[in-house]
Amino acid sequence: QRRVHGGHTKMGFLVEGTPLAWPDSLPHIEYVKQHGIQQFLAIYRRLRTRTNDELLWGDEVEYMIVALDPTNRTCKLSLRSHEILHTLEEAAKEMNDETCAWRPEYGSFMLEGTPGRPYAGYCADLRLVEPNMKLRREKAQSVLRPEERLITFTSFPLLGVGQDYSIPMGTLPGGVTQSLFVHDQLINPHPRFPTLTQNIRLRRGAKVCIRTPLYRDINTPWVEDAPRQPCEFSSPTTIDPFDNEVYMDAMAFGMGCCCLQVTFQARDIAEARYLYDQLAVMAPLMLALSAATPILRGKLADTDVRWHIIAQSVDDRTKEERGLVPLQNNKAVIPKSRYDSISCYISNHPHYKPAYNDANLVIDQPSYETLRENDVDELLARHLAHLFIRDPLVIFSEAIELDDERTSAHFENIQSTNWQTVRFKPPPPDSPIGWRVEFRSMEAQLTDAENAAFTVFIVLVSRAILFFDLNFYVPISLVDTNMERALGRDAMLNQKFYFRKYIVQNQGLVNIPAGHEDDIDEITLEELLCGKGTHFPGLVPLVKSYLEAIGCDGDTGGMVDRYITLLVKRAKGELVSAARWIRQYVDKHPEYQHDSNVSEAVCLDLVEAVNRIVNGVDPAPELLGDLPPSSWNATGKEDDPTAHLRLRGASFLNQLTPHGTSTIHHTK
């Protein structure tokens, strides 16, 4: 079976070998970059004309393991993921069980789980997502100790609070992190991870400096009109050096976050590139809709998502590259971290216009010239040359001189450490896997039902994009603005986002005034999902139109209605986001002092409360709604809170001409 989900981890390839220390890597950096480009070209020459691959897709959910002691009122990270992963893999091998797959992650308290095989292009496959997520959770929980829990919190609330937040307890400062908060034992012991951590620090010339606004509660110590103090020229030596902010200083605060990702195999390279562009526009909005990160280093933050935390946690740019001092040893000022939103579109679809790529794109000129000389078009060459402005962070001594026709290791060394909102993924050498796109912005949700809802929705949006030839293009600078807007507390309800006013074009659906084809609107997430005025149909009606057009079966339609209802009610404020639910739980806890500090006792009760919801012991109507799964009519025709959107979708369907053929099939 082809594997399109994951493939390795969000951290990149895990290979055996001896990683070079940063000073020892320096003589090999240009060699790795040059041969990385050659490895891409070898793939491109062989597979650029490959077409008609089937729709395959899959999700990745990241988990963390915590150990609870209700008697002593403690809640700590359990650093046993390596042992647990081995147990799961051995059990699967012994039972010849391919239902789930497991991979390591950055933290020694983390696991990544995926379906054992990718899902295919059938409506019925959509119904497999939530059961498989539940199965993964059950399998992982079955090998835990009685005091341990498997949770899908985006960030562990107490990470970095004191020294006694993990079992076993580590010592500070560690030689790898040199952090005030994070000990080295927290990092996965595979050599790649500590080397990556150390080399980011060494390349940057200082520890990473992670800052986010502190949430101000009624008893929160506060400095009025506090100026923003710089940290760029030194590493702070106190735990709270910045007024009214949460400060963190290690990669683990970012890469120790859990997320939800979905990977799609496209029919061909052209479809993958177009899907990449369109999903890049969706990424900030889905980040805001899935917000689940209100607590960082034991404090309530005034932000709700993880993205900017991770971006700062792996920012290896030097002072010169950050524009703080004149260029001398480095080549260019680089506007963004390696972990950020994309900086350019890559498709040459007719909907694309050069004006949409309005960012000042920094590229590696030798890489660009090599790509162009080898018949790679300008858009794709610029994208790849932009990735290659980064240095390889981990080079294994045994894997430097490689056969460029048989491996893509050097290419993936650069590609896999450009952690962007979407990722364009070439086929691996000598593999049946096709051209893929990975959607990376969504936050991990508290329950399997929520994770399934977000997964199924973005899968259906991707199908609607291709089926109806939708056009989401906005200038890339506005995508960056949307990312900034998505960070804030309750952005799901309080922010508007730039989005294209006319996404269905040349179909006679609406009268687009001459010269206004590229008009941009500011819309809420409710309007994104449900529509605005007569010109913007909304994604939910388009998804429902798509399902109706392909003759989706009633069971799948009913399940999709359940998921869509969850998202629509959240966008309307009728249900809360995971971030808002956590905030409300903390606020109501009798031990919370309304000073923005989250104690271990509060964290313990929070984890237990979520665990009871996950296991069906306690309801959470404010989070999940008041309709349990069994109450949905299998046909989706009755008791459907989004029925009016189906009717609206049907009316649009009558005026739309299906464009693509990459669809989900209604029979299997």
XYZ file of C-alpha atoms in Angstrom:
668
model
C 0.000 0.000 0.000
C 1.158 3.513 -0.717
C 1.815 5.596 2.339
C 0.878 9.238 1.891
C 0.335 10.272 5.488
C 3.452 11.160 7.402
C 6.148 8.973 5.975
C 8.543 9.949 8.726
C 7.741 12.641 11.293
C 7.191 16.382 11.292
C 10.835 16.550 12.265
C 11.953 14.850 9.035
C 13.817 11.643 8.270
C 14.931 9.426 11.147
C 18.009 7.600 9.943
C 20.670 5.758 11.859
C 24.127 7.249 11.952
C 26.461 9.719 13.610
C 25.269 13.328 13.381
C 27.973 15.924 12.933
C 28.393 18.716 15.446
C 27.679 22.121 13.975
C 31.322 23.175 13.447
C 32.000 19.844 11.734
C 28.972 20.325 9.479
C 30.116 23.623 8.015
C 32.478 22.212 5.331
C 29.663 19.982 4.009
C 26.758 22.446 3.876
C 27.144 23.591 0.278
C 27.752 20.027 -0.881
C 24.515 18.859 0.740
C 22.574 21.762 -0.774
C 23.983 21.259 -4.270
C 23.260 17.545 -4.226
C 19.844 18.137 -2.696
C 18.947 20.065 -5.836
C 20.383 17.302 -8.011
C 18.299 14.733 -6.142
C 15.139 16.745 -6.756
C 16.036 17.039 -10.445
C 16.475 13.264 -10.688
C 12.941 12.800 -9.351
C 11.572 15.592 -11.521
C 13.044 14.189 -14.714
C 11.613 10.748 -14.044
C 8.182 11.677 -12.728
C 7.185 15.125 -13.995
C 4.883 13.534 -16.584
C 3.425 10.930 -14.243
C -0.354 11.320 -14.065
C -3.647 9.715 -13.077
C -2.567 8.661 -9.605
C -5.495 7.774 -7.381
C -6.676 9.952 -4.539
C -5.014 8.684 -1.384
C -4.924 10.593 1.851
C -4.308 10.197 5.549
C -4.109 12.043 8.835
C -1.429 12.332 11.487
C -2.362 12.912 15.127
C 0.271 13.649 17.736
C -0.209 12.561 21.337
C 1.480 13.216 24.655
C 1.734 10.961 27.690
C 1.183 12.269 31.204
C 1.349 10.609 34.614
C -1.245 11.560 37.224
C -1.153 11.195 40.999
C -4.539 12.271 42.411
C -3.437 11.550 45.977
C -0.549 13.992 45.840
C -2.341 16.228 43.310
C 0.393 16.041 40.684
C 0.401 15.921 36.894
C 3.652 15.313 35.044
C 4.942 14.376 31.619
C 5.893 10.722 31.311
C 9.140 10.357 29.388
C 8.457 6.816 28.185
C 7.466 7.351 24.579
C 10.482 5.425 23.248
C 9.520 2.402 25.353
C 5.829 2.719 24.508
C 6.572 3.075 20.796
C 8.663 -0.091 20.862
C 5.872 -1.985 22.646
C 3.271 -0.833 20.107
C 5.462 -1.736 17.138
C 6.313 -5.168 18.524
C 2.654 -5.918 19.266
C 1.631 -4.887 15.744
C 4.383 -7.031 14.235
C 3.433 -10.052 16.335
C -0.271 -9.749 15.452
C 0.395 -8.752 11.818
C -1.741 -5.704 12.602
C -1.640 -2.933 9.960
C -4.550 -0.869 11.258
C -2.334 1.787 12.862
C 1.204 3.054 12.443
C 3.363 4.735 15.071
C 6.336 7.058 14.830
C 8.527 8.965 17.246
C 8.279 12.684 17.736
C 10.531 15.403 19.118
C 9.578 14.977 22.759
C 10.314 11.868 24.799
C 6.709 12.227 25.977
C 5.213 12.266 22.463
C 3.894 9.776 19.901
C 2.611 10.198 16.371
C -0.182 7.913 15.185
C -1.516 7.449 11.667
C -3.816 4.946 9.962
C -1.792 1.910 8.943
C -2.785 2.380 5.318
C -3.913 5.480 3.462
C -7.569 6.132 2.832
C -8.800 6.028 -0.749
C -11.179 8.129 -2.814
C -14.446 6.635 -1.619
C -17.118 8.315 0.449
C -17.160 5.324 2.778
C -13.504 5.941 3.626
C -14.522 9.189 5.298
C -16.375 7.077 7.851
C -13.164 5.262 8.767
C -11.368 8.298 10.150
C -12.933 8.638 13.583
C -13.021 4.866 14.322
C -9.347 4.597 13.388
C -8.476 7.560 15.618
C -10.344 5.882 18.467
C -8.547 2.626 17.732
C -5.170 4.361 17.870
C -6.042 5.872 21.232
C -7.228 2.513 22.581
C -4.101 0.718 21.401
C -1.784 3.315 22.899
C -3.713 3.479 26.164
C -3.609 -0.316 26.447
C 0.181 -0.277 26.924
C 0.270 2.598 29.409
C 0.754 2.246 33.127
C -2.312 2.708 35.349
C -1.314 6.242 36.290
C -0.616 7.334 32.698
C -2.977 9.028 30.273
C -2.755 9.604 26.519
C -3.928 13.121 25.682
C -4.136 15.281 22.577
C -3.446 18.635 24.196
C -1.591 20.874 21.778
C 0.769 21.990 24.539
C 1.344 20.522 27.990
C 0.297 23.346 30.359
C 3.146 22.840 32.862
C 6.049 22.388 30.448
C 8.916 24.456 31.841
C 7.330 25.171 35.229
C 9.985 24.562 37.886
C 12.067 21.409 37.426
C 9.689 18.712 38.643
C 7.252 18.538 35.709
C 8.334 15.188 34.286
C 8.981 11.595 35.297
C 11.885 11.103 35.508
C 12.891 14.584 36.597
C 15.758 16.156 34.684
C 18.469 18.585 35.669
C 18.932 22.176 34.568
C 20.580 23.559 32.611
C 21.127 20.808 30.067
C 24.173 20.739 27.845
C 22.054 20.557 24.690
C 19.323 23.094 25.418
C 21.128 25.292 27.963
C 17.596 26.262 28.910
C 16.344 27.830 32.110
C 13.243 25.630 31.862
C 13.730 22.515 29.696
C 16.091 19.674 30.547
C 17.738 17.485 27.926
C 15.905 14.313 28.998
C 12.739 15.837 27.558
C 14.147 15.394 24.047
C 13.729 12.139 22.115
C 16.996 10.209 22.541
C 17.407 9.539 18.806
C 20.591 11.430 17.871
C 18.776 13.576 15.330
C 16.696 15.441 17.886
C 19.321 16.674 20.368
C 21.631 17.489 17.454
C 18.897 19.507 15.772
C 18.243 21.354 19.036
C 21.891 22.156 19.623
C 22.665 23.115 16.032
C 19.776 25.580 15.874
C 21.186 27.292 18.949
C 24.745 27.254 17.639
C 23.830 28.497 14.187
C 21.713 31.299 15.650
C 24.522 32.269 18.011
C 22.234 32.262 21.057
C 19.328 30.419 22.581
C 16.018 30.891 20.828
C 13.872 33.643 22.327
C 10.171 32.770 22.433
C 7.700 35.394 23.591
C 3.934 35.687 23.617
C 1.585 38.164 25.330
C 0.370 37.224 28.806
C -3.381 37.096 29.417
C -4.366 39.775 31.927
C -6.792 38.506 34.557
C -8.098 40.528 37.502
C -5.185 39.554 39.802
C -2.419 39.297 37.210
C 0.652 41.377 38.148
C 0.896 43.987 35.434
C 3.159 46.805 34.375
C 1.195 49.565 32.706
C 2.573 50.905 29.434
C 5.536 48.534 29.605
C 7.902 49.048 26.658
C 8.741 45.992 24.595
C 12.266 45.003 25.552
C 14.546 43.393 22.982
C 16.128 39.996 23.560
C 18.023 39.742 20.312
C 21.483 40.615 21.636
C 21.615 38.429 24.741
C 20.017 35.394 26.325
C 17.923 36.387 29.360
C 19.022 34.797 32.630
C 15.794 35.205 34.621
C 12.586 33.233 34.086
C 10.336 36.266 33.534
C 12.549 38.943 31.965
C 9.806 40.646 29.955
C 6.885 42.516 31.450
C 3.407 41.234 30.581
C 4.741 38.355 28.479
C 5.348 34.618 28.689
C 9.016 33.880 27.972
C 10.457 30.544 26.798
C 13.930 29.658 25.602
C 14.056 26.190 24.053
C 12.977 24.266 20.984
C 10.869 21.908 23.126
C 8.307 24.637 23.788
C 7.504 24.591 20.073
C 8.325 21.137 18.799
C 6.838 19.695 21.975
C 3.434 20.852 20.700
C 1.002 18.380 19.146
C -0.839 19.025 15.917
C -3.179 17.497 13.359
C -1.951 17.139 9.771
C -3.478 15.756 6.592
C -1.600 14.630 3.475
C -3.153 14.249 0.019
C -1.844 12.428 -3.021
C -2.738 14.327 -6.195
C -3.323 13.015 -9.704
C -0.162 14.658 -10.968
C 2.332 17.388 -10.247
C 0.111 20.146 -11.665
C -2.799 19.223 -9.406
C -0.493 19.000 -6.391
C 0.874 22.476 -7.080
C -2.577 24.002 -7.465
C -3.854 22.299 -4.328
C -0.781 23.560 -2.470
C -1.610 27.161 -3.395
C -5.283 26.948 -2.537
C -4.745 25.200 0.796
C -2.092 27.748 1.719
C -4.826 30.388 1.710
C -6.977 28.148 3.914
C -4.206 27.461 6.434
C -4.512 30.570 8.658
C -8.286 30.259 8.817
C -8.191 26.597 9.806
C -5.555 27.480 12.401
C -7.938 29.988 13.987
C -10.904 27.613 13.780
C -8.938 24.810 15.472
C -7.369 26.999 18.209
C -6.346 24.879 21.209
C -3.261 26.424 22.894
C -4.196 28.912 25.636
C -1.629 27.844 28.289
C 2.153 28.083 27.925
C 4.732 27.519 30.656
C 2.028 27.409 33.288
C 0.512 30.747 32.305
C -2.600 31.767 30.417
C -1.468 33.473 27.236
C -3.300 36.156 25.300
C -2.931 33.971 22.212
C -4.799 30.769 21.384
C -2.566 28.853 18.953
C 0.851 27.218 18.803
C 2.123 28.484 15.456
C 4.152 31.524 16.484
C 5.585 29.605 19.436
C 7.013 26.917 17.151
C 8.216 29.518 14.656
C 10.292 31.192 17.352
C 11.434 27.874 18.829
C 13.325 26.793 15.679
C 14.416 30.211 14.445
C 18.060 29.590 13.576
C 18.591 32.886 11.765
C 21.652 34.829 12.802
C 21.571 38.490 13.822
C 22.583 39.375 10.276
C 19.780 37.290 8.757
C 17.280 38.888 11.138
C 18.422 42.330 9.985
C 19.771 43.365 13.385
C 23.328 44.000 12.199
C 24.773 44.627 8.727
C 25.417 41.629 6.493
C 28.963 40.380 6.684
C 29.109 36.601 6.979
C 25.627 35.744 5.732
C 24.108 36.159 2.286
C 20.769 37.889 2.922
C 18.261 39.162 5.416
C 15.580 36.464 5.774
C 12.141 37.751 6.798
C 10.798 34.551 8.381
C 11.747 31.618 10.557
C 12.114 28.178 8.993
C 8.722 27.422 10.552
C 6.180 29.851 9.126
C 3.563 30.422 6.472
C 4.572 29.919 2.859
C 6.228 32.809 1.039
C 5.224 32.103 -2.562
C 2.654 30.326 -4.698
C 3.923 27.599 -7.007
C 1.145 26.720 -9.469
C 0.969 27.841 -13.096
C -2.793 27.216 -13.144
C -4.725 29.770 -15.242
C -6.159 31.292 -12.049
C -2.675 32.295 -10.912
C -1.398 35.827 -11.574
C 2.121 37.108 -10.844
C 0.672 39.915 -8.719
C -0.365 37.344 -6.110
C 3.300 36.632 -5.325
C 3.831 40.080 -3.846
C 6.346 39.123 -1.133
C 10.021 39.940 -1.439
C 11.155 36.353 -1.919
C 14.695 35.522 -0.860
C 16.188 32.720 -2.966
C 19.425 30.790 -3.202
C 20.651 31.987 -6.573
C 22.883 28.990 -7.465
C 19.997 26.609 -6.726
C 17.637 28.699 -8.831
C 20.029 28.792 -11.785
C 20.609 25.041 -11.646
C 16.886 24.358 -11.585
C 16.147 26.713 -14.486
C 18.997 25.250 -16.532
C 17.349 21.869 -16.070
C 13.944 22.938 -17.389
C 12.185 23.578 -14.077
C 9.702 26.421 -14.616
C 10.225 29.718 -12.834
C 7.507 29.365 -10.174
C 8.648 25.957 -8.992
C 12.321 26.916 -9.263
C 11.778 29.976 -7.079
C 9.906 27.923 -4.491
C 12.686 25.357 -4.247
C 15.430 27.979 -4.317
C 13.644 29.719 -1.452
C 13.698 26.512 0.603
C 17.408 26.216 -0.076
C 18.304 29.527 1.558
C 18.335 27.395 4.719
C 21.292 25.345 5.836
C 20.993 21.626 6.560
C 20.833 21.347 10.340
C 21.709 17.684 10.837
C 24.250 15.941 8.613
C 25.127 12.316 9.287
C 28.776 11.475 8.741
C 27.912 8.168 7.079
C 25.475 9.781 4.609
C 27.283 12.595 2.815
C 28.375 11.134 -0.524
C 25.236 9.498 -1.907
C 23.862 8.375 -5.272
C 21.648 11.282 -6.367
C 19.663 9.013 -8.682
C 18.690 6.607 -5.903
C 18.113 8.763 -2.829
C 16.528 12.081 -1.901
C 18.152 12.301 1.551
C 19.921 15.611 0.954
C 16.846 17.148 -0.642
C 14.721 16.018 2.297
C 17.307 17.353 4.726
C 16.391 20.845 3.537
C 12.754 20.211 2.615
C 11.804 18.564 5.910
C 13.249 21.388 8.019
C 11.267 24.040 6.155
C 8.199 23.640 8.349
C 5.531 25.654 6.553
C 1.727 25.746 6.642
C 1.570 23.500 3.584
C 4.267 21.332 2.058
C 4.698 20.266 -1.566
C 6.103 16.728 -1.467
C 7.752 15.049 -4.463
C 7.564 11.255 -4.760
C 10.338 9.372 -2.974
C 12.776 7.578 -5.304
C 11.823 4.047 -6.339
C 8.384 4.319 -4.756
C 4.786 4.037 -5.990
C 3.924 7.178 -3.990
C 2.905 10.169 -6.109
C 3.051 13.961 -5.831
C 1.564 15.041 -2.516
C 0.502 18.051 -0.475
C 0.607 18.173 3.299
C -1.764 20.487 5.184
C -0.011 21.424 8.425
C -1.656 24.328 10.226
C -4.400 22.693 12.315
C -4.164 22.291 16.080
C -4.657 18.917 17.731
C -8.106 18.757 19.316
C -9.056 17.295 22.695
C -11.191 14.430 21.348
C -11.139 12.014 18.438
C -14.491 13.308 17.185
C -13.090 16.831 16.824
C -9.907 15.641 15.119
C -12.002 13.576 12.726
C -14.288 16.536 12.002
C -11.395 18.796 11.025
C -9.743 16.043 8.985
C -12.864 15.141 7.011
C -13.739 18.782 6.409
C -10.366 19.747 4.936
C -10.398 16.598 2.794
C -13.790 17.605 1.378
C -12.689 21.196 0.864
C -9.728 19.895 -1.146
C -12.115 17.853 -3.319
C -14.467 20.807 -3.803
C -11.528 22.999 -4.838
C -10.633 20.592 -7.633
C -14.161 19.576 -8.613
C -15.477 23.133 -8.977
C -12.152 24.686 -10.028
C -12.349 27.117 -7.121
C -10.041 30.111 -6.957
C -8.894 31.179 -3.472
C -5.915 33.279 -4.591
C -5.179 36.441 -2.631
C -1.839 38.267 -2.505
C 0.599 36.256 -0.411
C 1.132 39.266 1.851
C -2.512 38.977 2.923
C -1.965 35.318 3.799
C 0.775 36.538 6.147
C -1.633 39.076 7.614
C -4.215 36.351 8.125
C -1.621 34.297 10.007
C -1.015 37.203 12.360
C -4.731 37.633 12.904
C -5.183 33.919 13.609
C -2.878 34.033 16.636
C -5.025 36.122 18.955
C -7.305 35.034 21.753
C -10.720 34.074 20.374
C -9.647 34.982 16.828
C -12.219 32.414 15.693
C -14.954 34.856 16.686
C -13.291 38.261 16.920
C -11.240 38.454 13.746
C -11.978 38.944 10.091
C -9.727 37.423 7.470
C -8.859 38.447 3.942
C -10.430 36.126 1.396
C -11.261 36.271 -2.267
C -14.693 37.763 -2.929
C -15.470 35.682 -6.025
C -14.150 32.127 -5.637
C -16.374 30.592 -8.336
C -15.553 32.269 -11.621
C -16.803 32.062 -15.192
C -19.683 29.820 -14.222
C -22.559 32.280 -14.505
C -23.127 31.971 -10.780
C -22.761 35.653 -9.963
C -22.294 38.767 -11.999
C -18.693 39.817 -11.440
C -18.315 43.503 -12.332
C -15.668 44.121 -14.942
C -12.349 44.849 -13.325
C -13.424 43.368 -9.987
C -12.486 39.734 -10.610
C -9.687 39.954 -8.043
C -11.630 41.795 -5.347
C -10.719 40.868 -1.784
C -13.162 40.904 1.108
C -12.744 40.635 4.850
C -14.896 37.834 6.223
C -15.548 36.077 9.491
C -15.087 32.350 9.853
C -18.863 31.995 9.971
C -19.070 33.715 6.595
C -16.248 31.543 5.259
C -18.234 28.439 6.118
C -21.807 29.587 5.542
C -21.532 32.257 2.866
C -21.837 36.016 2.564
C -24.343 37.915 0.473
C -25.105 36.709 -3.023
C -21.495 36.599 -4.218
C -19.809 34.208 -1.784
C -21.452 30.777 -1.459
C -19.492 29.565 1.579
C -17.454 26.391 1.862
C -20.139 24.321 3.545
C -22.657 24.731 0.691
C -19.919 23.932 -1.811
C -18.895 20.807 0.098
C -22.531 19.725 0.292
C -22.952 20.438 -3.418
C -19.921 18.313 -4.144
C -21.236 15.398 -2.092
C -24.602 15.660 -3.777
C -22.997 15.797 -7.216
C -21.098 12.555 -6.656
C -24.084 10.797 -5.091
C -22.700 10.464 -1.569
C -24.424 7.721 0.434
C -26.717 8.635 3.317
C -24.547 7.194 6.081
C -21.542 9.235 5.033
C -23.695 12.304 4.424
C -25.099 12.079 7.934
C -21.643 11.810 9.424
C -20.401 14.788 7.408
C -23.401 16.797 8.599
C -22.443 16.013 12.177
C -18.895 17.230 11.639
C -19.931 20.319 9.715
C -22.430 21.216 12.429
C -19.595 21.193 14.961
C -17.461 23.568 12.884
C -20.317 25.877 11.923
C -21.532 26.189 15.512
C -18.022 27.023 16.639
C -17.640 29.664 13.965
C -20.951 31.160 15.098
C -19.962 31.094 18.762
C -22.678 28.598 19.676
C -19.953 26.125 20.640
C -16.533 27.006 22.030
C -13.106 26.215 20.635
C -10.815 23.861 22.517
C -8.810 26.909 23.611
C -11.890 28.659 24.986
C -13.080 25.470 26.731
C -9.712 25.140 28.499
C -9.789 28.813 29.516
C -13.268 28.448 30.950
C -12.315 25.309 32.855
C -9.335 27.062 34.436
C -11.352 30.183 35.213
C -14.016 28.178 37.059
C -11.594 25.989 38.993
C -11.754 26.760 42.749
C -7.959 26.753 43.072
C -7.338 29.229 40.277
C -6.376 32.608 41.719
C -7.273 34.658 38.628
C -3.644 35.681 38.320
C -2.953 33.946 34.961
C -0.967 31.158 36.694
C -2.139 27.568 36.176
C -1.158 25.353 39.104
C -0.350 21.647 39.005
C -3.604 20.835 40.811
C -5.603 22.714 38.188
C -3.677 20.944 35.418
C -4.359 17.563 37.032
C -8.090 18.190 37.147
C -8.081 19.577 33.607
C -6.425 16.441 32.229
C -8.839 14.203 34.131
C -11.824 16.225 32.939
C -10.731 15.898 29.306
C -10.046 12.200 29.798
C -13.600 11.683 31.064
C -14.965 13.467 27.991
C -12.797 11.410 25.636
C -13.964 8.179 27.274
C -17.633 9.181 27.135
C -18.044 9.471 30.904
C -18.884 13.178 30.974
C -20.677 15.174 28.270
C -19.272 18.447 27.028
C -22.176 20.114 25.230
C -20.474 23.504 25.159
C -17.517 21.935 23.298
C -19.071 19.171 21.214
C -22.714 20.165 21.005
C -25.800 18.547 22.441
C -26.237 15.912 19.759
C -24.404 12.655 20.477
C -23.331 10.727 17.373
C -26.199 8.243 17.680
C -28.817 10.987 17.354
C -27.895 11.828 13.776
C -30.204 10.281 11.227
C -28.135 8.043 8.988
C -29.522 9.695 5.871
C -28.711 13.170 7.095
C -32.192 14.264 5.995
C -33.765 14.902 9.390
C -32.754 16.752 12.521
C -29.869 18.313 10.639
C -28.963 21.786 11.968
C -27.257 22.598 8.646
C -30.110 21.504 6.379
C -30.589 25.085 5.150
C -26.991 25.053 3.960
C -27.611 21.859 2.004
C -30.507 23.567 0.237
C -28.324 26.558 -0.479
C -25.654 24.209 -1.764
C -28.098 22.461 -4.063
C -29.070 25.762 -5.639
C -25.426 26.528 -6.380
C -24.936 23.053 -7.782
C -27.529 23.714 -10.461
C -25.330 26.475 -11.849
C -21.902 24.898 -11.495
C -20.069 22.864 -14.086
C -17.743 20.271 -12.550
C -14.209 20.960 -13.679
C -11.954 18.251 -12.334
C -12.198 14.489 -12.184
C -10.275 13.969 -8.949
C -13.294 13.080 -6.864
C -14.317 10.884 -4.012
C -16.333 7.985 -5.417
C -19.738 7.163 -3.986
C -19.330 3.392 -4.156
C -16.560 1.055 -3.170
